Coordinates of C-alpha atoms in Angstrom, one line a residue:
Chain I
M10 CA -83.1 -93.7 80.8
A11 CA -79.6 -94.7 79.6
Q12 CA -78.3 -92.0 81.9
L13 CA -80.3 -93.4 84.8
L14 CA -78.9 -96.9 84.2
Q15 CA -75.4 -95.6 83.9
A16 CA -75.7 -93.7 87.2
L17 CA -77.2 -96.8 88.9
A18 CA -74.5 -99.1 87.6
T19 CA -71.5 -96.9 88.7
G20 CA -73.4 -96.2 92.0
L21 CA -73.7 -99.9 92.7
L22 CA -70.0 -100.4 91.9
T23 CA -68.8 -97.7 94.3
G24 CA -71.4 -99.0 96.8
T25 CA -69.6 -102.2 97.1
V26 CA -66.6 -100.3 98.3
Y27 CA -68.6 -98.5 100.9
A28 CA -70.0 -101.9 101.9
L29 CA -66.4 -103.1 102.5
L30 CA -65.5 -100.1 104.5
G31 CA -68.7 -100.4 106.6
A32 CA -68.2 -104.1 107.1
G33 CA -64.9 -103.7 108.9
F34 CA -66.2 -100.9 111.0
S35 CA -69.3 -102.9 111.8
L36 CA -67.2 -106.0 112.7
I37 CA -65.2 -104.1 115.3
W38 CA -68.4 -102.5 116.7
G39 CA -70.1 -105.9 116.9
V40 CA -67.3 -107.9 118.3
A41 CA -65.4 -105.4 120.5
H42 CA -68.1 -102.8 121.2
V43 CA -65.7 -100.1 120.0
I44 CA -66.7 -97.3 117.8
N45 CA -63.7 -97.0 115.6
I46 CA -63.8 -93.5 114.3
V47 CA -60.3 -93.9 113.0
H48 CA -61.4 -96.6 110.6
P49 CA -62.1 -94.5 107.6
A50 CA -59.1 -92.4 108.3
L51 CA -56.9 -95.5 108.1
A52 CA -58.5 -96.2 104.7
V53 CA -57.5 -92.7 103.6
G54 CA -54.0 -93.6 104.9
A55 CA -54.1 -96.7 102.6
A56 CA -55.1 -94.5 99.7
Y57 CA -52.0 -92.3 100.3
A58 CA -49.9 -95.5 100.5
V59 CA -51.2 -96.4 97.0
Y60 CA -50.4 -92.8 95.9
L61 CA -46.9 -93.1 97.2
L62 CA -46.3 -96.5 95.6
A63 CA -47.9 -95.4 92.3
A64 CA -45.5 -92.6 92.1
H65 CA -42.8 -95.3 92.0
G66 CA -44.5 -97.2 89.3
V67 CA -46.3 -99.7 91.5
D68 CA -49.8 -100.7 90.3
P69 CA -52.5 -100.1 93.0
L70 CA -53.5 -103.7 92.8
A71 CA -49.9 -104.8 93.5
S72 CA -49.7 -102.4 96.4
L73 CA -52.2 -104.6 98.1
A74 CA -49.3 -107.0 98.8
V75 CA -47.9 -104.3 101.1
V76 CA -51.1 -102.7 102.4
V77 CA -53.0 -105.8 103.5
P78 CA -50.3 -107.4 105.8
L79 CA -49.2 -104.0 107.0
F80 CA -52.8 -103.0 107.9
F81 CA -53.4 -106.4 109.5
L82 CA -50.5 -105.8 111.8
V83 CA -51.7 -102.2 112.5
G84 CA -55.1 -103.6 113.5
V85 CA -53.6 -106.2 115.9
G86 CA -51.2 -103.6 117.3
F87 CA -54.1 -101.1 117.7
H88 CA -56.0 -103.7 119.7
E89 CA -53.0 -104.9 121.8
G90 CA -51.4 -101.5 122.3
V91 CA -54.2 -99.1 122.5
I92 CA -57.7 -100.5 123.0
R93 CA -56.8 -103.3 125.5
P94 CA -54.9 -101.0 127.8
A95 CA -57.8 -98.5 127.6
A96 CA -60.4 -101.2 128.3
R97 CA -58.4 -102.5 131.3
R98 CA -58.6 -99.1 132.9
G99 CA -62.4 -99.5 133.0
G100 CA -65.0 -96.9 132.3
D101 CA -67.6 -96.9 129.6
L102 CA -65.7 -98.5 126.7
V103 CA -68.1 -97.2 124.0
L104 CA -67.4 -93.6 125.2
V105 CA -63.7 -94.1 125.8
S106 CA -63.2 -95.7 122.4
M107 CA -65.1 -92.9 120.6
V108 CA -63.0 -90.1 122.1
L109 CA -59.8 -92.1 121.8
T110 CA -60.4 -92.9 118.1
F111 CA -61.7 -89.4 117.4
G112 CA -58.4 -88.1 118.6
L113 CA -56.4 -90.6 116.6
A114 CA -58.4 -89.8 113.5
A115 CA -57.7 -86.1 114.0
A116 CA -54.0 -86.9 114.5
L117 CA -53.8 -89.1 111.4
E118 CA -55.6 -86.6 109.3
N119 CA -52.9 -84.0 110.2
V120 CA -50.0 -86.4 109.7
L121 CA -51.3 -87.0 106.1
A122 CA -51.8 -83.2 105.7
A123 CA -48.2 -82.5 107.0
V124 CA -46.7 -85.0 104.5
W125 CA -48.9 -84.4 101.4
G126 CA -50.6 -81.1 102.1
P127 CA -54.3 -80.6 102.6
G128 CA -55.3 -80.6 98.9
P129 CA -56.8 -83.5 96.9
R130 CA -54.7 -86.2 95.3
V131 CA -55.5 -88.6 92.4
V132 CA -53.9 -91.9 91.6
N133 CA -53.4 -92.2 87.8
V134 CA -52.8 -95.7 86.4
A135 CA -52.7 -97.0 82.8
Y136 CA -56.4 -97.9 82.9
T137 CA -57.7 -94.7 84.4
G138 CA -60.3 -93.1 82.3
R139 CA -60.9 -96.3 80.2
A140 CA -64.2 -98.1 80.3
V141 CA -65.7 -101.4 79.4
Q142 CA -68.7 -101.1 77.1
L143 CA -71.6 -103.3 78.1
G144 CA -74.7 -102.7 76.0
G145 CA -75.3 -99.0 76.4
L146 CA -73.3 -98.8 79.6
A147 CA -69.8 -97.6 80.0
L148 CA -68.3 -99.2 83.1
P149 CA -65.0 -97.5 84.1
I150 CA -62.2 -100.0 84.6
T151 CA -61.2 -98.3 87.9
H152 CA -64.8 -98.8 89.2
L153 CA -64.8 -102.4 88.2
A154 CA -61.4 -103.0 89.8
G155 CA -62.5 -101.3 93.0
A156 CA -65.8 -103.2 93.1
G157 CA -64.0 -106.4 92.3
L158 CA -61.5 -105.9 95.2
A159 CA -64.4 -105.1 97.5
A160 CA -66.4 -108.1 96.4
V161 CA -63.5 -110.5 96.8
T162 CA -62.6 -109.2 100.2
I163 CA -66.2 -109.3 101.5
A164 CA -66.6 -112.8 100.1
A165 CA -63.4 -113.9 101.8
L166 CA -64.5 -112.3 105.1
Y167 CA -67.8 -114.1 104.8
L168 CA -66.3 -117.5 104.1
F169 CA -63.8 -116.9 106.9
L170 CA -66.5 -116.1 109.4
H171 CA -68.9 -118.8 108.4
R172 CA -66.7 -121.7 107.3
T173 CA -63.5 -121.7 109.4
F174 CA -63.0 -122.4 113.0
P175 CA -61.3 -119.1 114.0
G176 CA -64.1 -117.3 112.0
K177 CA -66.8 -119.1 113.9
A178 CA -64.9 -118.2 117.1
V179 CA -65.1 -114.5 116.1
R180 CA -68.9 -114.8 115.6
A181 CA -69.3 -116.7 118.9
V182 CA -67.5 -114.0 120.8
W183 CA -69.7 -111.4 119.2
Q184 CA -72.9 -113.2 120.1
N185 CA -71.9 -114.3 123.6
P186 CA -68.5 -113.5 125.0
E187 CA -68.9 -115.3 128.3
G188 CA -70.2 -118.4 126.5
A189 CA -67.4 -118.4 124.1
A190 CA -64.9 -118.0 126.9
L191 CA -66.4 -121.0 128.6
C192 CA -65.8 -123.0 125.4
A193 CA -62.1 -122.3 125.8
I194 CA -62.1 -119.6 123.1
N195 CA -59.3 -117.2 123.7
L196 CA -61.1 -113.9 123.8
R197 CA -57.9 -111.8 123.5
Q198 CA -56.7 -113.7 120.4
V199 CA -60.1 -113.6 118.8
T200 CA -60.5 -109.9 119.4
S201 CA -57.0 -109.2 118.0
L202 CA -57.8 -111.3 115.0
T203 CA -61.0 -109.3 114.4
Y204 CA -59.1 -106.0 114.6
G205 CA -56.4 -107.3 112.2
L206 CA -59.0 -108.4 109.7
A207 CA -61.2 -105.3 110.0
I208 CA -58.3 -102.9 109.6
A209 CA -56.8 -105.0 106.7
S210 CA -60.2 -104.7 105.0
A211 CA -60.1 -100.9 105.6
G212 CA -56.8 -101.0 103.8
V213 CA -58.3 -102.8 100.8
A214 CA -61.2 -100.4 100.8
G215 CA -58.7 -97.5 100.8
V216 CA -56.9 -99.0 97.8
A217 CA -60.3 -99.4 96.0
L218 CA -61.4 -95.9 96.8
A219 CA -58.0 -94.5 95.6
L220 CA -58.7 -96.1 92.3
I221 CA -62.2 -94.5 92.0
Y222 CA -62.0 -91.1 93.7
S223 CA -59.7 -88.3 94.5
F224 CA -58.9 -88.1 98.2
S225 CA -57.5 -85.6 100.7
P226 CA -56.6 -85.9 104.4
A227 CA -60.0 -84.7 105.4
S228 CA -61.9 -87.1 103.2
H229 CA -62.2 -89.6 106.1
L230 CA -65.0 -87.4 107.5
M231 CA -67.1 -87.9 104.3
W232 CA -66.2 -91.6 104.3
L233 CA -67.3 -91.8 107.9
V234 CA -70.8 -90.6 106.8
F235 CA -70.9 -93.5 104.3
V236 CA -69.7 -96.0 106.8
F237 CA -72.2 -94.9 109.4
L238 CA -75.1 -95.0 106.9
V239 CA -74.0 -98.5 105.8
V240 CA -73.9 -99.7 109.4
I241 CA -77.2 -98.2 110.4
V242 CA -79.0 -99.5 107.3
G243 CA -77.3 -102.8 107.3
G244 CA -77.2 -103.5 111.0
V245 CA -74.2 -103.7 113.3
G246 CA -72.1 -106.8 112.7
S247 CA -74.0 -108.0 109.6
L248 CA -71.9 -108.6 106.5
V249 CA -74.9 -109.3 104.3
G250 CA -76.6 -106.2 105.6
A251 CA -73.5 -104.1 104.9
V252 CA -73.4 -105.3 101.3
V253 CA -77.1 -104.5 100.7
A254 CA -76.8 -101.1 102.5
G255 CA -73.5 -100.2 100.7
M256 CA -75.0 -100.8 97.3
L257 CA -78.2 -98.9 98.3
V258 CA -76.1 -95.9 99.6
G259 CA -73.9 -96.0 96.5
A260 CA -76.8 -96.1 94.1
L261 CA -78.8 -93.4 96.0
T262 CA -75.8 -91.1 96.1
N263 CA -75.1 -91.5 92.4
L264 CA -78.7 -91.2 91.3
S265 CA -79.1 -88.0 93.3
T266 CA -76.5 -86.3 91.2
L267 CA -78.9 -86.6 88.3
V268 CA -81.5 -84.4 90.1
I269 CA -79.4 -82.1 92.2
P270 CA -76.1 -80.3 91.6
F271 CA -73.1 -82.5 92.5
A272 CA -71.9 -80.2 95.3
W273 CA -75.2 -80.7 97.1
A274 CA -75.2 -84.5 96.8
P275 CA -73.8 -85.0 100.3
F276 CA -77.0 -83.4 101.6
L277 CA -79.1 -86.3 100.4
L278 CA -76.8 -88.5 102.5
F279 CA -77.0 -86.2 105.6
A280 CA -80.8 -85.9 105.2
S281 CA -81.4 -89.6 104.6
L282 CA -79.2 -90.4 107.7
G283 CA -81.2 -87.9 109.7
I284 CA -84.6 -89.4 108.6
L285 CA -83.3 -92.9 109.2
L286 CA -82.2 -92.1 112.7
L287 CA -85.5 -90.2 113.4
L288 CA -87.4 -93.3 112.5
R289 CA -85.1 -95.7 114.2
P290 CA -83.0 -94.0 116.9
T291 CA -80.8 -97.0 117.5
G292 CA -80.3 -98.1 114.0
L293 CA -82.6 -100.0 111.6
F294 CA -81.9 -103.5 112.9
R295 CA -82.1 -103.7 116.7
R296 CA -80.6 -106.8 118.1
Chain U
M19 CA -61.9 -67.3 150.3
R20 CA -62.5 -68.8 146.8
R21 CA -64.8 -65.9 146.0
A22 CA -62.1 -63.4 147.0
V23 CA -59.5 -65.1 144.8
A24 CA -62.0 -65.2 141.9
A25 CA -62.8 -61.5 142.3
G26 CA -59.1 -60.6 142.5
L27 CA -58.4 -62.6 139.4
V28 CA -61.2 -60.9 137.5
A29 CA -60.0 -57.4 138.7
A30 CA -56.5 -58.2 137.6
L31 CA -57.7 -59.3 134.1
L32 CA -59.8 -56.1 133.9
I33 CA -56.9 -53.7 134.6
L34 CA -54.3 -55.7 132.7
P35 CA -54.7 -53.9 129.3
W36 CA -53.8 -50.6 131.0
V37 CA -50.5 -51.5 132.7
G38 CA -48.4 -51.3 129.6
T39 CA -49.2 -54.7 128.2
G40 CA -48.5 -55.0 124.5
E41 CA -50.7 -56.6 121.8
Y42 CA -49.2 -60.1 122.1
P43 CA -50.2 -61.0 125.7
L44 CA -53.6 -59.5 125.1
A45 CA -54.1 -61.6 122.0
L46 CA -52.9 -64.7 123.9
L47 CA -55.4 -64.1 126.7
Y48 CA -58.1 -63.2 124.3
S49 CA -57.8 -66.6 122.7
T50 CA -57.6 -68.3 126.1
F51 CA -60.9 -66.7 127.0
M52 CA -62.3 -67.8 123.7
Y53 CA -61.4 -71.4 124.2
A54 CA -62.4 -71.4 127.8
A55 CA -65.8 -70.1 126.8
V56 CA -66.2 -72.8 124.1
A57 CA -65.0 -75.5 126.5
V58 CA -67.4 -74.5 129.3
A59 CA -70.3 -74.2 126.8
W60 CA -69.4 -77.7 125.4
N61 CA -69.3 -79.1 128.8
V62 CA -72.9 -78.2 129.6
I63 CA -74.2 -80.8 127.1
G64 CA -71.0 -83.0 126.7
G65 CA -69.9 -83.1 130.3
F66 CA -72.9 -82.6 132.6
A67 CA -75.4 -84.5 130.4
G68 CA -72.8 -86.9 129.0
Y69 CA -74.0 -86.3 125.4
L70 CA -70.7 -86.3 123.6
S71 CA -70.9 -83.7 120.9
F72 CA -68.3 -83.8 118.1
G73 CA -70.0 -81.0 116.2
H74 CA -69.6 -77.8 118.2
A75 CA -67.7 -76.2 115.4
A76 CA -71.1 -76.0 113.7
F77 CA -72.5 -73.6 116.4
F78 CA -69.3 -71.6 116.4
G79 CA -69.3 -71.2 112.7
L80 CA -73.0 -70.3 112.6
G81 CA -72.4 -67.5 115.1
G82 CA -69.5 -66.3 113.1
Y83 CA -71.3 -66.4 109.8
T84 CA -74.3 -64.6 111.3
T85 CA -72.0 -61.8 112.3
G86 CA -70.3 -61.7 108.9
F87 CA -73.6 -61.7 107.1
F88 CA -75.3 -59.0 109.1
L89 CA -72.2 -56.8 109.2
V90 CA -71.7 -57.0 105.4
R91 CA -75.2 -57.1 104.1
A92 CA -77.1 -55.0 106.7
G93 CA -74.3 -52.9 108.3
L94 CA -75.5 -53.9 111.8
S95 CA -73.3 -53.1 114.8
P96 CA -71.2 -56.0 116.1
F97 CA -72.8 -55.5 119.5
L98 CA -76.0 -56.7 117.8
T99 CA -74.5 -59.3 115.4
A100 CA -72.8 -61.4 118.1
P101 CA -76.0 -61.9 120.2
L102 CA -77.8 -62.5 116.9
G103 CA -75.2 -65.2 116.2
A104 CA -75.9 -66.7 119.5
A105 CA -79.6 -66.7 118.7
V106 CA -79.1 -68.3 115.3
A107 CA -76.9 -71.0 116.8
A108 CA -79.5 -71.6 119.6
V109 CA -82.4 -71.8 117.1
F110 CA -80.4 -74.2 115.0
A111 CA -79.6 -76.3 118.0
A112 CA -83.3 -76.3 118.9
L113 CA -84.3 -77.5 115.4
A114 CA -81.5 -80.0 114.9
G115 CA -81.2 -81.0 118.6
Y116 CA -84.6 -82.6 118.9
P117 CA -83.9 -85.5 116.5
C118 CA -80.2 -85.7 117.6
L119 CA -81.0 -85.9 121.3
R120 CA -83.2 -88.9 120.7
L121 CA -79.9 -90.7 119.8
R122 CA -77.6 -92.2 122.4
G123 CA -73.9 -92.8 122.7
P124 CA -72.1 -93.4 119.4
Y125 CA -75.1 -92.4 117.3
F126 CA -75.3 -89.0 118.9
A127 CA -71.6 -88.5 118.7
V128 CA -71.3 -89.4 115.1
V129 CA -74.4 -87.5 114.0
T130 CA -73.2 -84.3 115.7
M131 CA -70.0 -84.7 113.8
I132 CA -71.9 -85.1 110.6
L133 CA -74.1 -82.2 111.4
G134 CA -71.0 -80.0 111.6
L135 CA -70.0 -81.3 108.1
A136 CA -73.4 -80.7 106.8
V137 CA -73.5 -77.1 107.9
R138 CA -70.1 -76.5 106.5
A139 CA -71.2 -77.9 103.2
V140 CA -74.3 -75.6 103.1
V141 CA -72.2 -72.5 103.8
L142 CA -69.7 -73.6 101.1
N143 CA -72.5 -73.8 98.5
L144 CA -74.6 -70.8 99.3
P145 CA -73.7 -67.6 97.3
W146 CA -74.7 -65.1 100.0
T147 CA -72.2 -66.5 102.5
G148 CA -69.3 -65.8 100.2
A149 CA -69.2 -69.6 99.5
A150 CA -65.6 -70.8 98.9
E151 CA -64.2 -67.3 98.6
G152 CA -65.1 -66.5 102.2
L153 CA -66.5 -63.2 103.4
W154 CA -64.6 -60.0 104.2
M155 CA -65.9 -57.6 106.8
T156 CA -64.9 -54.0 107.2
L157 CA -62.3 -53.6 109.9
P158 CA -63.2 -51.7 113.1
P159 CA -61.8 -48.1 112.7
W160 CA -59.4 -48.4 115.6
E161 CA -55.6 -48.4 116.2
P162 CA -54.3 -52.0 116.5
L163 CA -53.8 -51.7 120.3
V164 CA -57.2 -50.2 120.8
A165 CA -58.7 -53.0 118.8
R166 CA -56.9 -55.6 120.8
R167 CA -58.1 -54.1 124.0
A168 CA -61.7 -53.9 122.8
F169 CA -61.7 -57.6 121.7
Y170 CA -59.9 -58.6 124.9
Y171 CA -62.7 -57.1 126.9
A172 CA -65.4 -58.4 124.7
M173 CA -64.1 -62.0 124.9
L174 CA -63.4 -61.6 128.7
A175 CA -67.1 -60.6 129.1
V176 CA -68.3 -63.6 127.1
A177 CA -66.0 -65.9 129.0
L178 CA -67.3 -64.6 132.3
V179 CA -70.9 -64.8 131.2
T180 CA -70.3 -68.4 130.0
A181 CA -68.5 -69.4 133.2
L182 CA -71.3 -68.0 135.3
A183 CA -73.9 -69.7 133.2
G184 CA -72.0 -73.0 133.5
R185 CA -71.7 -72.5 137.2
A186 CA -75.4 -71.7 137.6
V187 CA -76.3 -74.9 135.6
R188 CA -73.9 -77.1 137.5
L189 CA -74.9 -75.9 141.0
G190 CA -78.6 -75.5 140.3
K191 CA -81.4 -77.9 139.9
M192 CA -80.7 -78.3 136.2
G193 CA -77.2 -79.7 137.0
V194 CA -78.7 -82.4 139.2
G195 CA -81.1 -83.3 136.5
L196 CA -78.4 -83.5 133.8
E197 CA -76.2 -85.6 136.1
A198 CA -79.1 -88.0 136.6
I199 CA -79.5 -88.2 132.8
R200 CA -75.8 -88.9 132.4
E201 CA -75.8 -91.7 135.0
D202 CA -79.0 -93.4 133.9
E203 CA -81.5 -91.8 131.6
E204 CA -84.3 -94.3 132.0
A205 CA -84.0 -94.2 135.8
A206 CA -84.1 -90.4 135.7
Q207 CA -87.1 -90.5 133.4
S208 CA -88.9 -92.9 135.8
I209 CA -88.4 -90.7 138.8
G210 CA -89.9 -87.7 137.0
V211 CA -86.9 -85.8 135.7
P212 CA -88.0 -83.9 132.6
V213 CA -85.4 -85.6 130.5
V214 CA -86.2 -84.2 127.1
R215 CA -86.7 -80.6 128.3
L216 CA -83.4 -80.7 130.3
K217 CA -81.4 -82.1 127.4
M218 CA -82.8 -79.6 125.0
S219 CA -82.2 -76.7 127.3
A220 CA -78.6 -77.8 127.9
L221 CA -77.9 -78.2 124.1
I222 CA -79.6 -74.8 123.3
L223 CA -77.7 -73.0 126.0
S224 CA -74.4 -74.7 125.0
A225 CA -75.0 -73.8 121.3
G226 CA -76.0 -70.3 122.0
L227 CA -72.9 -69.6 124.1
T228 CA -70.7 -71.2 121.4
G229 CA -72.4 -69.1 118.8
L230 CA -71.7 -65.9 120.8
V231 CA -68.0 -66.7 120.9
G232 CA -68.0 -67.4 117.2
G233 CA -69.6 -64.0 116.5
I234 CA -66.9 -62.1 118.3
Y235 CA -64.1 -64.2 116.8
A236 CA -65.5 -63.6 113.3
Y237 CA -65.4 -59.8 113.7
D238 CA -61.9 -59.9 115.1
R239 CA -60.6 -61.9 112.2
S240 CA -62.7 -59.7 109.8
Y241 CA -62.4 -62.5 107.2
I242 CA -64.3 -65.7 107.6
H243 CA -64.1 -68.9 105.6
P244 CA -65.8 -72.3 106.2
D245 CA -62.3 -73.9 106.5
F246 CA -61.7 -72.3 109.9
M247 CA -65.1 -71.3 111.0
F248 CA -66.4 -74.9 110.8
D249 CA -63.0 -76.6 111.6
L250 CA -63.2 -80.1 113.1
H251 CA -60.1 -79.0 115.1
L252 CA -62.3 -76.7 117.2
S253 CA -64.5 -79.6 118.1
V254 CA -61.4 -81.7 119.0
L255 CA -60.1 -78.9 121.2
A256 CA -63.5 -78.4 122.9
V257 CA -63.6 -82.0 123.8
L258 CA -60.0 -82.1 124.8
M259 CA -60.1 -79.1 127.1
A260 CA -63.3 -80.2 128.9
L261 CA -62.0 -83.7 129.4
L262 CA -58.5 -82.6 130.4
G263 CA -59.8 -80.1 133.0
G264 CA -62.6 -82.3 134.3
R265 CA -66.1 -82.5 133.0
Q266 CA -67.9 -83.1 136.2
S267 CA -67.4 -79.5 137.4
W268 CA -68.1 -76.2 135.7
A269 CA -64.6 -74.9 136.3
G270 CA -62.8 -77.9 134.9
P271 CA -63.0 -76.9 131.3
I272 CA -61.5 -73.5 132.2
L273 CA -58.5 -75.2 133.7
G274 CA -58.3 -77.4 130.6
A275 CA -58.6 -74.4 128.3
V276 CA -55.7 -72.6 130.0
V277 CA -53.4 -75.6 129.8
V278 CA -54.3 -76.5 126.2
R279 CA -54.0 -72.9 125.1
L280 CA -50.6 -72.4 126.6
V281 CA -49.4 -75.7 125.2
D282 CA -51.0 -74.8 121.8
E283 CA -49.2 -71.5 121.7
L284 CA -45.8 -73.1 122.5
L285 CA -46.3 -75.8 120.0
T286 CA -47.6 -73.6 117.2
V287 CA -44.6 -71.3 117.6
R288 CA -42.1 -74.1 118.0
V289 CA -43.3 -76.9 115.7
G290 CA -46.1 -75.4 113.5
T291 CA -49.8 -75.9 113.2
E292 CA -50.0 -79.4 111.8
A293 CA -47.6 -80.9 114.3
A294 CA -49.6 -79.1 117.0
R295 CA -52.8 -80.7 115.7
I296 CA -51.3 -84.1 115.6
I297 CA -50.2 -83.7 119.2
F298 CA -53.6 -82.6 120.3
G299 CA -55.3 -85.5 118.5
L300 CA -53.0 -87.9 120.4
G301 CA -53.4 -85.8 123.5
L302 CA -57.1 -86.3 123.4
A303 CA -56.6 -90.1 123.1
L304 CA -54.1 -90.1 126.0
V305 CA -56.3 -87.9 128.3
I306 CA -59.4 -90.1 127.9
V307 CA -57.3 -93.2 128.8
L308 CA -55.0 -91.8 131.5
L309 CA -57.1 -89.0 133.0
P310 CA -60.7 -89.9 132.4
E311 CA -61.9 -87.7 135.3
G312 CA -59.7 -84.8 134.2
L313 CA -57.1 -82.7 136.2
L314 CA -59.4 -80.8 138.6
P315 CA -60.4 -83.8 140.8
H316 CA -56.7 -84.7 141.2
L317 CA -55.8 -81.1 142.1
E318 CA -58.6 -80.9 144.7
R319 CA -57.4 -84.2 146.2
L320 CA -53.8 -82.8 146.4
R321 CA -55.1 -79.6 148.0
R322 CA -57.0 -81.6 150.6
R323 CA -54.0 -83.7 151.4
A324 CA -51.7 -80.7 151.7
P325 CA -51.1 -79.5 155.3
R326 CA -53.8 -77.0 156.4
P327 CA -52.8 -73.4 157.2
P328 CA -52.5 -72.6 160.9
A329 CA -55.9 -72.8 162.5
A330 CA -57.9 -69.5 162.1
V331 CA -59.1 -67.6 165.1
P332 CA -62.2 -69.4 166.4
A333 CA -65.3 -67.7 165.1
A334 CA -66.7 -66.7 168.5
E335 CA -63.5 -64.8 169.4
A336 CA -63.3 -63.0 166.0
R337 CA -66.6 -61.4 166.6
P338 CA -66.3 -57.8 167.8

C-alpha cells in the first residue's frame, strides 16, 4: 500500500511535466493547426542546455532565465521563418507541417547526438537524490521542483489565456479565425505569440524533465508518445484537459512499473494509446 | 521507347557485375536498389493513398529479424527467410493496420511512428531476438566479391519486383481507388470504393515489400541490432525519397532514392553520418515546402517543353 501511494505520488508529480509538454503542443495544434513534431525535441534541446549550464555551475532553475526567453524567440522565429512561408505556399498545412517538423526533429536529434553523443546524460545538482518526507511518502526534491515549475507555468498560461487581452485574442483566433480577424485582431501577431509561448513552455518542460530523468538525443520520441497521449486524452487545445490527462498518464506509467518490469512500461503506454484510438479514432474530445 | 530504355537499363545492371566492377560500385548500387525498393513500397500507402507512415522502419526491422531468427535458430536458407520476413511484416501490418488505418492525418502519422518505437522496444526486451546484444548470423561461405555479386542480384531482383508491383498498383484499378481515398475518403466511400479493403491491401503490400528488403539487408550485414534495424532514420529517408521524387507516380520514389543515395554517399564520406542525418532531416523539411509535388512532374514538364526530335517517318509509310 505504501509502495502504491509512493508510485502514485511520484507519478502525479512527473505527470504535471507531461501535462506542460502536452499543453504547448496542444496550443499550437489548436491555434495554428500545425502538428509540431519537433516540440518534444526542442524540450530535449532545453534539457541539454540545462546540462551544459549545470556543467558550469549554473543551477537548472537559474538556467530558466536563459531558456525561457531564448525558446520564446525560437518559437516566434519558427513561426515567422518556417511555418508562415510554408503555409503561404499552400497545400494541406496539417500534412506539410507534419513532414516539415518530422524532418526538423530528426535534424535536431542528430545535432544533439553530434555534440553530446547518443548516450544518456544526467543533470546532477546539490539536491539530486534528496527527498522530502511527508507521512510515509518520500518525495524527491527534483520531482517536486519539476512539478512546481510545470504547475507555475501552466497556471501562468491559463491566467494569460483567460485574463489578459492578448490571451483572449489567442483563444478567439483558435475558436474562430475569421471572426477574430473581423474584430481587428492581428492573426499573424497572435499566432507568433502562440508559438513563442508554446515553445517557451516546451523549454520549461525540458528543464523540468532534465531535473527528473536522464535524457538522450533520441528521448524526444518517447516524450512524443507522452505528449500525444496527453493531447488525445485531454483534448486538443484544452489546458485543463492537458493537466488532468498528464497526471493520469504519469500515474498510470508509474503504477504500471509495480506490476510489470520497468523495461516493459512503455508498452502500457503504447497499448493504452492504441486502445484509446480504437475507441475514439479522432481523439477523446471531438470538437 | 520508354520500354526499350527500361529494358536496356535493366540489361546493363544485369551484366554490370561481370565487366570488371569492383566491390565498391556494386555495394553502392546494392544500397541504391535497397532504398529505391523501400521508397517505392512506402509510396504505395504513403503516396498513393496519402496515409503518411512514419513507421516503415518497423516493417523493415521485422523482415530483418525474421531472417536473423530463422537463420540462427532453424538454419533455414536465406532464400526462404527473406520471403518469410516479408510474410511476417505483412501479417503484422494486417494486425496493426486495421486499427491504425481508422485514424486520419496526424493521428495516423504519429501512431505509425509510435508503432515503430513499440516494435523496437519489444525486440530489445525479448531474449530470443538477442535483445540488446544483437544477433549474429553465419556469414555466407563466399569470397567477398562473389558475396557482393550475390547480394547485388538479390537486391536488384527485389527492387524490380517492388517497382513492378508499384507500377501495377498505380496504373491499375487499385491506384485509382487509392487516389480517390487520398483526395476525399468520404466521397470515395459514398461512390462505392471499397475504402477499407483498399487501404488494408495497400498497407499490407507496402509492409511485405519493405520486410523483404529488410530480410536481405539483415543477411548481408550478418549482424543485426534494433538500433539500426528499427532506425527512425530509415523512416525519414523513405519519406524523403518518395516526396523528393514525386509521390503521385510509381517511378518518382526511384528517382528520389537515386538522388538521395548519391548525396548520402557523398555526405557520409565527406562529413560523416550525423552531419548527413542532419542534412537529410532539413532536406525533408525543405522538400515538402519547396517541392511538394517532387522532382518527377517538373522533369516531365521540362521534357515536354524541350524541342521535339525531328518528326518520325509517318506510320503509313513505315509499314512494309
